[in-house]
PDB file of C-alpha atoms and ligand atoms in Angstrom:
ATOM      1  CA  UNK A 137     162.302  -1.380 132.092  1.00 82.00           C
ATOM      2  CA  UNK A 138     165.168   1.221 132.852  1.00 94.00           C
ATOM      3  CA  UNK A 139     164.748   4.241 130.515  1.00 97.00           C
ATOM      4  CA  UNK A 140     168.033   5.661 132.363  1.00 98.00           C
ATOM      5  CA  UNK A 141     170.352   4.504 133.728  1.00 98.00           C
ATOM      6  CA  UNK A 142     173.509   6.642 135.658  1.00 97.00           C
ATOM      7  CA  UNK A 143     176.486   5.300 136.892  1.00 98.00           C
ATOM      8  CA  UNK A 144     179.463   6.569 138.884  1.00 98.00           C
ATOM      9  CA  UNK A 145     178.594   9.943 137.841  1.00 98.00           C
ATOM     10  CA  UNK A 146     181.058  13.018 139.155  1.00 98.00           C
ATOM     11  CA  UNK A 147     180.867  16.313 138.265  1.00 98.00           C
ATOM     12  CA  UNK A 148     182.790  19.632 139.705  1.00 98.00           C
ATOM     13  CA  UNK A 149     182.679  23.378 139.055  1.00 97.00           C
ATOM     14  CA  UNK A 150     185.826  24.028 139.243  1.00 96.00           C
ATOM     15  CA  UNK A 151     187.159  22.897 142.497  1.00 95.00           C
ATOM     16  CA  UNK A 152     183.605  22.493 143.774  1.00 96.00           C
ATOM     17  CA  UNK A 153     182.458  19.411 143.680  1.00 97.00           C
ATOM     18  CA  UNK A 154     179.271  18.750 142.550  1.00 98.00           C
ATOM     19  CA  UNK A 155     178.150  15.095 142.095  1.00 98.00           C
ATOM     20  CA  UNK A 156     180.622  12.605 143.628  1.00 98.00           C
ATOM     21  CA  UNK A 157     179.973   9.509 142.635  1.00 97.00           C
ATOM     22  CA  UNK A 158     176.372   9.217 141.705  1.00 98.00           C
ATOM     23  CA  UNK A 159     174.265   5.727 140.937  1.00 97.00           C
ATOM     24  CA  UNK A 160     170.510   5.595 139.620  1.00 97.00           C
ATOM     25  CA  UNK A 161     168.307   3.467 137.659  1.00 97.00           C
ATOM     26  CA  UNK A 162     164.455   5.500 136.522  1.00 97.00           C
ATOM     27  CA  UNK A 163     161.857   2.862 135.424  1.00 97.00           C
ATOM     28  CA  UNK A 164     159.473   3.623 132.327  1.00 97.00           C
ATOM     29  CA  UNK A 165     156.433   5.126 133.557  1.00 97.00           C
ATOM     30  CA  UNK A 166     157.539   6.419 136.991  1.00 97.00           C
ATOM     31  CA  UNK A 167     157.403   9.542 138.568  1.00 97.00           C
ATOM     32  CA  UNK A 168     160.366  10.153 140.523  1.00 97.00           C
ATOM     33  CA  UNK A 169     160.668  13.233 142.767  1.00 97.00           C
ATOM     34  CA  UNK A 170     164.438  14.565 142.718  1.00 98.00           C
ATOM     35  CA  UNK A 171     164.806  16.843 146.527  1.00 97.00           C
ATOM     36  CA  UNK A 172     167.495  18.509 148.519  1.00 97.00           C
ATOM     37  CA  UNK A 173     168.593  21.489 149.816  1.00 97.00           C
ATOM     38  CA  UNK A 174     169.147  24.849 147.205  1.00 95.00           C
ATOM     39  CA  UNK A 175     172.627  23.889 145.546  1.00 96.00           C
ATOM     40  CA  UNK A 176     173.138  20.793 146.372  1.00 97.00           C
ATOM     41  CA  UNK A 177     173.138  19.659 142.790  1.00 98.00           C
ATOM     42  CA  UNK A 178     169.351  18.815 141.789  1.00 98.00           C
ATOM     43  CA  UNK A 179     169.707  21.227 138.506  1.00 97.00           C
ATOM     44  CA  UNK A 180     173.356  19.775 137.480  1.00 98.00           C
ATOM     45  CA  UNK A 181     171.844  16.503 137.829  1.00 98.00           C
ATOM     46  CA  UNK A 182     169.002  17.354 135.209  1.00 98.00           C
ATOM     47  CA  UNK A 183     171.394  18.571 132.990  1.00 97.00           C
ATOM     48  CA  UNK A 184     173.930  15.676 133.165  1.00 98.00           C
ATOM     49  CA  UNK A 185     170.583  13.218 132.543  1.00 98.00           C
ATOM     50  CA  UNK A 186     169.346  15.574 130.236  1.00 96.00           C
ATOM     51  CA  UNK A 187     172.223  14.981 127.822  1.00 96.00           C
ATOM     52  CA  UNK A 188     173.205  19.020 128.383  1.00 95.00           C
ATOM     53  CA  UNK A 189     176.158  19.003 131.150  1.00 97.00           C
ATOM     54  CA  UNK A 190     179.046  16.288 130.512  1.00 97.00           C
ATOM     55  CA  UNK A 191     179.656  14.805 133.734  1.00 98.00           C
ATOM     56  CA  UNK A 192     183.879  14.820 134.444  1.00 98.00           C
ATOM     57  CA  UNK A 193     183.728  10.538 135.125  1.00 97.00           C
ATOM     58  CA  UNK A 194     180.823   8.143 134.477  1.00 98.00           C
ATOM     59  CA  UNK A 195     178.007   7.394 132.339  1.00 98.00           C
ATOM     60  CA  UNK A 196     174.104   8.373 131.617  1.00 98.00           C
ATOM     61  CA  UNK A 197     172.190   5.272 129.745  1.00 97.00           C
ATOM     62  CA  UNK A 198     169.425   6.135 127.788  1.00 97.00           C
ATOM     63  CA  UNK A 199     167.494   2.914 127.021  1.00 96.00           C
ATOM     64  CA  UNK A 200     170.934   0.873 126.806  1.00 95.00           C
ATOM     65  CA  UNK A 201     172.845   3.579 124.977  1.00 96.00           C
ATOM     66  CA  UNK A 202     175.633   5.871 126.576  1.00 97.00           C
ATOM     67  CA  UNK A 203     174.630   9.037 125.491  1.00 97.00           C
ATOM     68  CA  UNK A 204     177.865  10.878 125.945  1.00 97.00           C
ATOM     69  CA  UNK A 205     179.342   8.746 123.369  1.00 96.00           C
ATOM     70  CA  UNK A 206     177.157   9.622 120.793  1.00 96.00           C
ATOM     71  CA  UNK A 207     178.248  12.195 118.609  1.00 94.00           C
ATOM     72  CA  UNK A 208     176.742  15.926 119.006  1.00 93.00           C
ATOM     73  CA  UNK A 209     174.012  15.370 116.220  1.00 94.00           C
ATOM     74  CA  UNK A 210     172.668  12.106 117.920  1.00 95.00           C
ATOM     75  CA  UNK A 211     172.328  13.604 121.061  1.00 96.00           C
ATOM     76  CA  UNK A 212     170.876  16.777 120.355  1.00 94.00           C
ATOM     77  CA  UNK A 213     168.355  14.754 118.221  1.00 95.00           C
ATOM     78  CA  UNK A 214     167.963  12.216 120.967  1.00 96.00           C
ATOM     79  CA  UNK A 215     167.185  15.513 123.626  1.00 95.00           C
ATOM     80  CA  UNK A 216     164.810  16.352 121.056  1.00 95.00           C
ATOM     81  CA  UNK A 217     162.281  13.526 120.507  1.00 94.00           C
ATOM     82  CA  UNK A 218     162.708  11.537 123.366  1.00 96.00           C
ATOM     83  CA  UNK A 219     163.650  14.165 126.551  1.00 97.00           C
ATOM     84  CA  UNK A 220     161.460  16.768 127.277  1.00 96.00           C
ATOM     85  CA  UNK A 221     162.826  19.499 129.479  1.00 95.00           C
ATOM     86  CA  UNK A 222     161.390  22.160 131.917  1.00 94.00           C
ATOM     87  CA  UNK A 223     163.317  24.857 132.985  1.00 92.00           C
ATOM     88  CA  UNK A 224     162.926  26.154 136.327  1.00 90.00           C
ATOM     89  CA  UNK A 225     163.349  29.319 134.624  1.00 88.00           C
ATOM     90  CA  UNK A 226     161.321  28.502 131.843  1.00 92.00           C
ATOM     91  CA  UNK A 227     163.723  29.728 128.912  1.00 94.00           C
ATOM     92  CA  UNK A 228     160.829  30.845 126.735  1.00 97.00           C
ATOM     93  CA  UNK A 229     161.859  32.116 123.357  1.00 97.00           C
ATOM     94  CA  UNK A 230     161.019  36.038 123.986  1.00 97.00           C
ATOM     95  CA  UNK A 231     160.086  37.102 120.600  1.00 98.00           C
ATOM     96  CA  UNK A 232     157.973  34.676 119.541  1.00 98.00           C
ATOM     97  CA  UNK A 233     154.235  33.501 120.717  1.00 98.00           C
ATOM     98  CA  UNK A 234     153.588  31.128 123.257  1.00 98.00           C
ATOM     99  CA  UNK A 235     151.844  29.500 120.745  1.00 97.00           C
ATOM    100  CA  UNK A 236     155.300  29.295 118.506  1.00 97.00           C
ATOM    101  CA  UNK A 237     157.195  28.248 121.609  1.00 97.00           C
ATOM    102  CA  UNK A 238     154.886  25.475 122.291  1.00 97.00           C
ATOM    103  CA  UNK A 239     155.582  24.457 118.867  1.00 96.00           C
ATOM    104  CA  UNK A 240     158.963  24.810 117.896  1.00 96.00           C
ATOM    105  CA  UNK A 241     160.631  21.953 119.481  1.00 96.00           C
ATOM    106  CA  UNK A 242     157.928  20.238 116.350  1.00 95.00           C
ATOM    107  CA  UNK A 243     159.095  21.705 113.893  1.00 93.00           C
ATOM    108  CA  UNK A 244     162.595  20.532 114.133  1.00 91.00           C
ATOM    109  CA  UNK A 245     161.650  17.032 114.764  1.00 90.00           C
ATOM    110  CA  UNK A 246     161.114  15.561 111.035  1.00 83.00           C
ATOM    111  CA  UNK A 247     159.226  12.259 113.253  1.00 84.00           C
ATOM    112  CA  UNK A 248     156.886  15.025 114.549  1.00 82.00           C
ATOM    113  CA  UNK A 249     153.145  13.685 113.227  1.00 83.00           C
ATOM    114  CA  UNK A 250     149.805  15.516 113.864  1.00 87.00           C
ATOM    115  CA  UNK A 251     151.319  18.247 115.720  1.00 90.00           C
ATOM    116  CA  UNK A 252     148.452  20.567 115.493  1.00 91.00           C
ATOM    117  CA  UNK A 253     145.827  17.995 116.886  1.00 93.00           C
ATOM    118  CA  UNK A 254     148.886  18.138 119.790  1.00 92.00           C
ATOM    119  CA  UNK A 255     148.485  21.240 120.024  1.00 95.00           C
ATOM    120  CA  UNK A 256     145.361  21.698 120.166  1.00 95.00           C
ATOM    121  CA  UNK A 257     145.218  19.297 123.100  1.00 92.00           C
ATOM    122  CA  UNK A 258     148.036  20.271 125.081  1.00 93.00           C
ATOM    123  CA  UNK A 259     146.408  24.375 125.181  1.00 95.00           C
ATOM    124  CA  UNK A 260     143.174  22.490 126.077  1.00 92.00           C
ATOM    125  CA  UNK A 261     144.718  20.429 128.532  1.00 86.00           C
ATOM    126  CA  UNK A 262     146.516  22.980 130.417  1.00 89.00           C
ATOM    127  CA  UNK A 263     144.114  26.094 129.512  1.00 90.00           C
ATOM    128  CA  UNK A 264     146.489  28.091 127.696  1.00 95.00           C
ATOM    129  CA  UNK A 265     143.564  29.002 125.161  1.00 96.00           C
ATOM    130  CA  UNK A 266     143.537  32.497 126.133  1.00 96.00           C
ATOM    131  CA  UNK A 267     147.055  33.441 126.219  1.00 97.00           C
ATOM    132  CA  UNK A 268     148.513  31.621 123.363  1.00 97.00           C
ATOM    133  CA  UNK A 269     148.800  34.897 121.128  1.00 97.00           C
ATOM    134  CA  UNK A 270     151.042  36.511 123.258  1.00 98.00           C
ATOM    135  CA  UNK A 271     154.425  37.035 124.053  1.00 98.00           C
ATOM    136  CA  UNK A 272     156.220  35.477 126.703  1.00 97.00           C
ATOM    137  CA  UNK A 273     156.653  39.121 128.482  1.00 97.00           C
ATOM    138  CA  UNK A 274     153.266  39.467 129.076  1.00 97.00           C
ATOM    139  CA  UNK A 275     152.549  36.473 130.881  1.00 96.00           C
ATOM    140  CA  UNK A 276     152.380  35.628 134.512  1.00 91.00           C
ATOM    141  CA  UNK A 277     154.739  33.702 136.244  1.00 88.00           C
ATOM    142  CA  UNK A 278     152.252  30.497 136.017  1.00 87.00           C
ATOM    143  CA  UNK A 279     151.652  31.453 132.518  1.00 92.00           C
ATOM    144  CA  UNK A 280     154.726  30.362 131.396  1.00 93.00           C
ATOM    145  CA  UNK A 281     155.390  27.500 133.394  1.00 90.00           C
ATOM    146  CA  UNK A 282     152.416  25.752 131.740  1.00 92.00           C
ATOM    147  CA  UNK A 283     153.928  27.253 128.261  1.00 95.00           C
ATOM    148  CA  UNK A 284     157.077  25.331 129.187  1.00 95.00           C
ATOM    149  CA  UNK A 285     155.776  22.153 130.214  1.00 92.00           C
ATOM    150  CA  UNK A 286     153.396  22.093 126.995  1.00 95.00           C
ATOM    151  CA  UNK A 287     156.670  22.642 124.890  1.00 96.00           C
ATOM    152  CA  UNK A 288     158.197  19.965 126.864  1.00 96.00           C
ATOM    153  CA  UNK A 289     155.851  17.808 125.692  1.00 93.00           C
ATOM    154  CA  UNK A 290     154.940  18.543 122.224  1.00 95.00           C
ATOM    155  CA  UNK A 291     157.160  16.093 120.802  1.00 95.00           C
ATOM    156  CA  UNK A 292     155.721  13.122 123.334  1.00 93.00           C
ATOM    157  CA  UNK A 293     159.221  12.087 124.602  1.00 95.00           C
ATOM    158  CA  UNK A 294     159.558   9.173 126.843  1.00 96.00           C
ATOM    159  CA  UNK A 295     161.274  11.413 129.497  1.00 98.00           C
ATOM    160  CA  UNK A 296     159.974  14.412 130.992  1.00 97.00           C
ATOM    161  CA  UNK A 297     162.574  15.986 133.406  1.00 97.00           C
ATOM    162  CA  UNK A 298     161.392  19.030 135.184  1.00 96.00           C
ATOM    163  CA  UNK A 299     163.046  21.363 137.520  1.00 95.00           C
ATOM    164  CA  UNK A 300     160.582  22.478 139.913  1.00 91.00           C
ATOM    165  CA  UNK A 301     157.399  22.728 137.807  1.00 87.00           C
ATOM    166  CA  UNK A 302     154.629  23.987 140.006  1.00 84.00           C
ATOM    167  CA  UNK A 303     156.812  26.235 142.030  1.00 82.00           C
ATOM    168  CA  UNK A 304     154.865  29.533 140.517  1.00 80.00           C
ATOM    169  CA  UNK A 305     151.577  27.715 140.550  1.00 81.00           C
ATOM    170  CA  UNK A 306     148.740  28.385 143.071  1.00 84.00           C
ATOM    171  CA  UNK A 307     147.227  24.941 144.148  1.00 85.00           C
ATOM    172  CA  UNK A 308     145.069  24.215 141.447  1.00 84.00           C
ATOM    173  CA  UNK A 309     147.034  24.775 138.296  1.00 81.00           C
ATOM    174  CA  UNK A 310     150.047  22.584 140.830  1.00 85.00           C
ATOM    175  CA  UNK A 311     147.606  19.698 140.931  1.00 87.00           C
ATOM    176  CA  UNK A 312     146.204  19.827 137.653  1.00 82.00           C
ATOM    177  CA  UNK A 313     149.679  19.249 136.428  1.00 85.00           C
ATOM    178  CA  UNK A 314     151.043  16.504 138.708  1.00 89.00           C
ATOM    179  CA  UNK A 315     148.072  14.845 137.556  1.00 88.00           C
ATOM    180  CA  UNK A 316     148.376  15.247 133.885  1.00 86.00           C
ATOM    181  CA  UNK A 317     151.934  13.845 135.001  1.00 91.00           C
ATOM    182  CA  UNK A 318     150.299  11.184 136.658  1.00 93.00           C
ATOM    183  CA  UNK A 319     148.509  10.247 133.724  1.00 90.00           C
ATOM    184  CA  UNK A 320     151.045  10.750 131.118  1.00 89.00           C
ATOM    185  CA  UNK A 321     152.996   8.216 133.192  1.00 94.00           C
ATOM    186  CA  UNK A 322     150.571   5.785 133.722  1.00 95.00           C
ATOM    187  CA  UNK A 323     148.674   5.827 130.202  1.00 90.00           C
ATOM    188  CA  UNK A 324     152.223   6.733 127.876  1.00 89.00           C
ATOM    189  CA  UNK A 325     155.060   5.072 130.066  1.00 94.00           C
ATOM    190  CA  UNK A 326     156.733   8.479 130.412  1.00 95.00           C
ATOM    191  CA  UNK A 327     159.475   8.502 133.148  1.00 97.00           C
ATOM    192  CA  UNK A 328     159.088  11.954 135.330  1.00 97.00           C
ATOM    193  CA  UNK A 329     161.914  12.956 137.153  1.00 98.00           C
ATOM    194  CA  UNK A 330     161.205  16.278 138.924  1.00 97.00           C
ATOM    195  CA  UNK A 331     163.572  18.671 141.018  1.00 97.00           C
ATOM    196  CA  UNK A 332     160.684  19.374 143.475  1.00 95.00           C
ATOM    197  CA  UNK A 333     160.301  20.756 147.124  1.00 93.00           C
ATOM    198  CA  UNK A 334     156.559  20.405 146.951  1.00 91.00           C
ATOM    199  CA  UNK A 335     155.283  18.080 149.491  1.00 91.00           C
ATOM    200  CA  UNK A 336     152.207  16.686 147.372  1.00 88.00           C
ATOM    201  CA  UNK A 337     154.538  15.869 144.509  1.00 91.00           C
ATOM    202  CA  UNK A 338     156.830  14.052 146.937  1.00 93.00           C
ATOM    203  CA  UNK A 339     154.287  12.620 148.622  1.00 91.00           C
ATOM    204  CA  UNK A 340     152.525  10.746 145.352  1.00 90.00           C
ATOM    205  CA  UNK A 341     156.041  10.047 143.634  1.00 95.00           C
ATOM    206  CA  UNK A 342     157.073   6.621 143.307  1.00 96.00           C
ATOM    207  CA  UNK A 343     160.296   6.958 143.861  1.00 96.00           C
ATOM    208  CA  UNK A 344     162.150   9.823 145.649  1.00 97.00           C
ATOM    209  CA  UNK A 345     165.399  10.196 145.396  1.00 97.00           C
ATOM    210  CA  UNK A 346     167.185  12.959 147.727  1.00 98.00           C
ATOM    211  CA  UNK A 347     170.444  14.933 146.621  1.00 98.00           C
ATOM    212  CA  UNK A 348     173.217  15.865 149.466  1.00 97.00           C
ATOM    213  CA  UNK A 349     176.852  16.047 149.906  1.00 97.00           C
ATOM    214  CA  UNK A 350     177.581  14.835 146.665  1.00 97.00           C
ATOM    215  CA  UNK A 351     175.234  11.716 146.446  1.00 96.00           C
ATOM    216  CA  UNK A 352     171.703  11.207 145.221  1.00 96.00           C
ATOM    217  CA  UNK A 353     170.141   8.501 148.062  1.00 95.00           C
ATOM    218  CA  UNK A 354     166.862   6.515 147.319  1.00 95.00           C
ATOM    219  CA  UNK A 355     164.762   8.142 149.796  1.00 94.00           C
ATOM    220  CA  UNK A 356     161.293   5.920 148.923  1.00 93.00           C
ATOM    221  CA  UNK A 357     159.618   5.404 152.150  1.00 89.00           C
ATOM    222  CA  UNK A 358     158.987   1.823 152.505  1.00 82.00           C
ATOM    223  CA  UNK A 359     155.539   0.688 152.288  1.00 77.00           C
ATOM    224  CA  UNK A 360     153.934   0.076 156.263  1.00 72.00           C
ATOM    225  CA  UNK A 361     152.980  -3.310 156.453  1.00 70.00           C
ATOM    226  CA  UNK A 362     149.443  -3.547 157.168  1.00 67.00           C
ATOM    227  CA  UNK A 363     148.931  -6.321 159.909  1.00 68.00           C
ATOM    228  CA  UNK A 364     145.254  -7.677 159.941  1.00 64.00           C
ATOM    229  CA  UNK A 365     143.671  -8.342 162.758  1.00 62.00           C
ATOM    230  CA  UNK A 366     143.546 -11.707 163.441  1.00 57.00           C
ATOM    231  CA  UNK A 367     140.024 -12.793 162.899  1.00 55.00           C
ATOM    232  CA  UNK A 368     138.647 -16.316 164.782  1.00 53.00           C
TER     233      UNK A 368
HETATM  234  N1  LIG B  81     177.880  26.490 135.441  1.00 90.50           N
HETATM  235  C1  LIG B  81     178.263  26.570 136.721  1.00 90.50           C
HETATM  236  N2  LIG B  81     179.476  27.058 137.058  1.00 90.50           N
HETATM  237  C2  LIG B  81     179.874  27.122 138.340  1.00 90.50           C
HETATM  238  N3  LIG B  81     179.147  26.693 139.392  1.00 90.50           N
HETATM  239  C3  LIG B  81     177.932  26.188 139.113  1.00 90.50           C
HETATM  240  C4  LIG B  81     177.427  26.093 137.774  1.00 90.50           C
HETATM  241  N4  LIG B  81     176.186  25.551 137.828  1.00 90.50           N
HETATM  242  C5  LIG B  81     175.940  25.319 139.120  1.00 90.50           C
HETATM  243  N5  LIG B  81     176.981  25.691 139.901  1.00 90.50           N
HETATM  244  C6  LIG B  81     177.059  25.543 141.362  1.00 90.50           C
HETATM  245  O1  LIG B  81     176.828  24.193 141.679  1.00 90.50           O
HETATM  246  C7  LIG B  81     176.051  24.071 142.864  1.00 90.50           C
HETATM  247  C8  LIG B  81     174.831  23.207 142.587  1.00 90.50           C
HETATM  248  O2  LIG B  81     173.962  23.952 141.769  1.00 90.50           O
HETATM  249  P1  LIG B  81     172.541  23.403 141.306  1.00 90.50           P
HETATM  250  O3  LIG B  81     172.725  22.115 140.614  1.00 90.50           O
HETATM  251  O4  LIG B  81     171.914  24.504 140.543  1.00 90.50           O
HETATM  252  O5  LIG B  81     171.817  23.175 142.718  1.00 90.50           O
HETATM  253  P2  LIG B  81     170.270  23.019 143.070  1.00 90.50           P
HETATM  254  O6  LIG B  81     169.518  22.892 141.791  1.00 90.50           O
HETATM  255  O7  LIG B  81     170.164  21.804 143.929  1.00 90.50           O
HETATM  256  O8  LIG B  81     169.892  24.256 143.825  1.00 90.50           O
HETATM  257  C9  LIG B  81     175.713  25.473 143.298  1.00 90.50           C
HETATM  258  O9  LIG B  81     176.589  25.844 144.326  1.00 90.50           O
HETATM  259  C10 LIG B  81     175.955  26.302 142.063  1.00 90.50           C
HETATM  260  O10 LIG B  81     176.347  27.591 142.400  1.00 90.50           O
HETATM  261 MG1  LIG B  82     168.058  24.072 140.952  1.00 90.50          MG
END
């Protein structure tokens, strides 16, 4: 099923232009690596599918409904229970806990149910057990990533879109969360779009979709055909 759906989608900064004309479908339980050069768009993009940046012409489909025709109230309920969003600067809330940022996109979701078993699991998950008293100043650059993408997933949206998620991880902690991604997608149906230039990401998407000059081209490599041998 498409869980988005953009169409014809332009967008300028002034007399920049940003997006000219952009088409995309994302299917339910992909992940679906977003790349290009640095500002050719990839963040804009997020935030026009994200519900956060109105594009200037065209629409964004959320699961058949245009969601720049909803009123303010819709969408910024929508954004919270069914898009999950991680900044490539993380936007932690500074003067509260990890723990409370991991959390608060929970409490104002009134759908929200067993959030502290959620909790529990997502510090588990991404070993945040250590850290999750303190304040977002204190942690590492990694640190906070892994914050983010727990707090982008607290309220199990269907859509996770991430902009550039394991660029301040070392190896490891970069694999251990493409393949909670992995997972997520292929357990939950969650749609991943990620703003990535890391090659294993790219590599083990399942679509890739590449952002230049305006336009957002399906980049998938197509499959090699495997020709058997003939055997006698
Ligand atoms: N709010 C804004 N106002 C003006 N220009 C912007 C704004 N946001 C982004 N831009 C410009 O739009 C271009 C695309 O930015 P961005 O989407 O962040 O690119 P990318 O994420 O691919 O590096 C950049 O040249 C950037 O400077
Ligand atoms: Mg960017």
């Amino acid at each position: 099923m498409h869980v988005i759906e953009i169409a014809s989608v332009h967008k300028r900064f002034g007399a920049r232009v940003i997006l000219d004309g952009v088409d995309a479908v994302f299917d339910e339980g992909s992940i679906v690596s977003l790349t290009g050069p640095s500002g050719s768009g990839k963040t804009t993009l997020l935030g026009v599918i994200a519900g956060m940046l109105k594009p200037d012409r065209g629409t964004v489909t959320y699961k058949g409904r245009n969601i720049f025709r909803m009123g303010d109230l819709r969408r910024s309920r929508l954004r919270n229970r069914e898009i999950g969003y991680v900044f490539q600067s993380f936007n932690l809330i500074s003067d509260i806990s990890a723990y409370q940022n991991i959390v608060y996109p929970a409490l104002i979701n009134r759908t929200a149910r067993d959030i502290s078993q959620r909790v529990r699991h997502l510090i588990e998950y991404l070993d945040l057990g250590g850290i999750i008293r303190q304040y977002p100043a204190s942690l590492s650059g990694g640190e906070k990533q892994r914050v983010a993408i727990a707090r982008a997933m607290i309220n199990r949206p269907s859509v996770i879109l991430a902009d550039e998620p394991t660029g301040n991880l070392d190896e490891a902690n970069g694999t251990k969360i493409f393949s909670l991604f992995r997972d997520l997608a292929r357990e939950q149906g969650v749609l991943f779009i990620v703003a990535t230039h890391d090659k294993n990401i790219i590599q083990y998407s399942d679509r890739h979709f590449h952002v230049e000059n305006g336009r957002c081209a399906d980049a998938t490599p197509v499959p090699v055909k495997r020709h058997r041998k003939a055997t006698s």
